[in-house]
Amino acid sequence: MSRILCAFACGILWLSSAQAQEQKPPPFAATRVDGTENVYIFRYGNTQAMFVVTKDGVIATDPIGYGRPQASTTYVDEIKKITDKPIKYLIYSHHHFDHIAGGKPFKDAGARIIAHKRAKERLAVIKDPATPLPDETVDKKRILNLGGTTLELTYVGVNHSDSSLVMRLPNEKLIFLVDFIPVGTLPGRGMIDFYPLEAESSIKQVLTMDWERLIPGHPGSPGGRLGTKKDAQDQLTFLQDASEAVKVEARQGKCWDPVEKEMKLPKYENWPNYQTALPFVLRRYCGLWGRGT
Ligand SMILES: [Zn+2]
């Protein structure tokens, strides 16, 4: 009897682990974005960046090599498999190392590094050996034209960081936007240096821009999908709901505890990282409404 049970149960276990392996994505991939001729996403693990191949060279973004220099060298190798044109630019989305560490292979290939001016100020102080300083900085806006492609870099104020650039391809109606509008998930540990009030204003500005699809810096949920304006609006609504709910409790003296330990936002409990991310969100809004920061 037990042998029969085992044969049955172990069969299920074996099947589920085989299925899990089948569904596991390869460690990295360079994929052309559907509906475009020359826009690509390079993903390594759970982080990704956009690059654009033009007849006069490549515009790359975010080397994504934090603690894994092989990610950046693989990124350059993958570009070289697609084109023999030089990498002309490397643009940093913001100053966080999980996105911009590892730029040396791009610099060595001749790329000019562009970032928001605040990113350069931060990097100049911290002197991370894996992260080359920008050659050029952007304040409010910069438009790059290369080989028939236009890429618009816009600063919409402080939000997830104080150095985030929105990268928009107006002809393709695409934006590459990292971390301040997660696609289908809650923001998590990144709340540590988040600007809660200003982030709402940033997202509203992004919603007024002309675009249809958003390439996020971490694959969207589910299935690594791209984002839409609905995702941006949903993220804004989530932040507003969380902010308002914590404000009410904070004014009754309930920050840090019991808000951090007990508060729930059941409307969002089906978002995939709800359990792990919610405490970081609550802590940040307690900082705002219960502390004044
Ligand atoms: Zn970030």
Short mmCIF file of C-alpha atoms in Angstrom, two decimals, residues 22 25 38 53 68 76 94 99 105 107 110 126 137 141 149 160 162 179 186-187 204-205 217 239 258 292:
data_model
loop_
_atom_site.label_atom_id
_atom_site.label_comp_id
_atom_site.label_asym_id
_atom_site.label_seq_id
_atom_site.Cartn_x
_atom_site.Cartn_y
_atom_site.Cartn_z
CA GLU A 22 11.11 23.90 -17.48
CA PRO A 25 14.11 31.28 -17.36
CA ASN A 38 15.98 47.87 -33.07
CA VAL A 53 20.88 49.46 -32.12
CA ARG A 68 28.68 40.03 -10.83
CA VAL A 76 28.56 43.71 -24.20
CA HIS A 94 19.65 56.34 -11.47
CA HIS A 99 21.45 48.82 -11.93
CA PRO A 105 33.48 47.14 -20.33
CA LYS A 107 33.69 52.54 -21.18
CA GLY A 110 34.34 53.68 -26.16
CA ILE A 126 31.11 57.03 -2.75
CA THR A 137 25.29 64.93 -16.83
CA LYS A 141 16.21 67.24 -20.13
CA THR A 149 16.75 57.10 -33.31
CA HIS A 160 12.45 56.17 -5.86
CA ASP A 162 16.88 61.60 -6.42
CA ASP A 179 12.27 51.13 -10.08
CA LEU A 186 4.78 46.40 -4.66
CA PRO A 187 7.94 48.41 -4.05
CA LYS A 204 1.63 61.85 -12.53
CA GLN A 205 4.16 63.52 -14.84
CA GLY A 217 14.32 47.58 -14.59
CA LEU A 239 1.04 54.54 -2.95
CA PRO A 258 1.61 48.59 15.75
CA GLY A 292 7.75 64.06 9.76
#
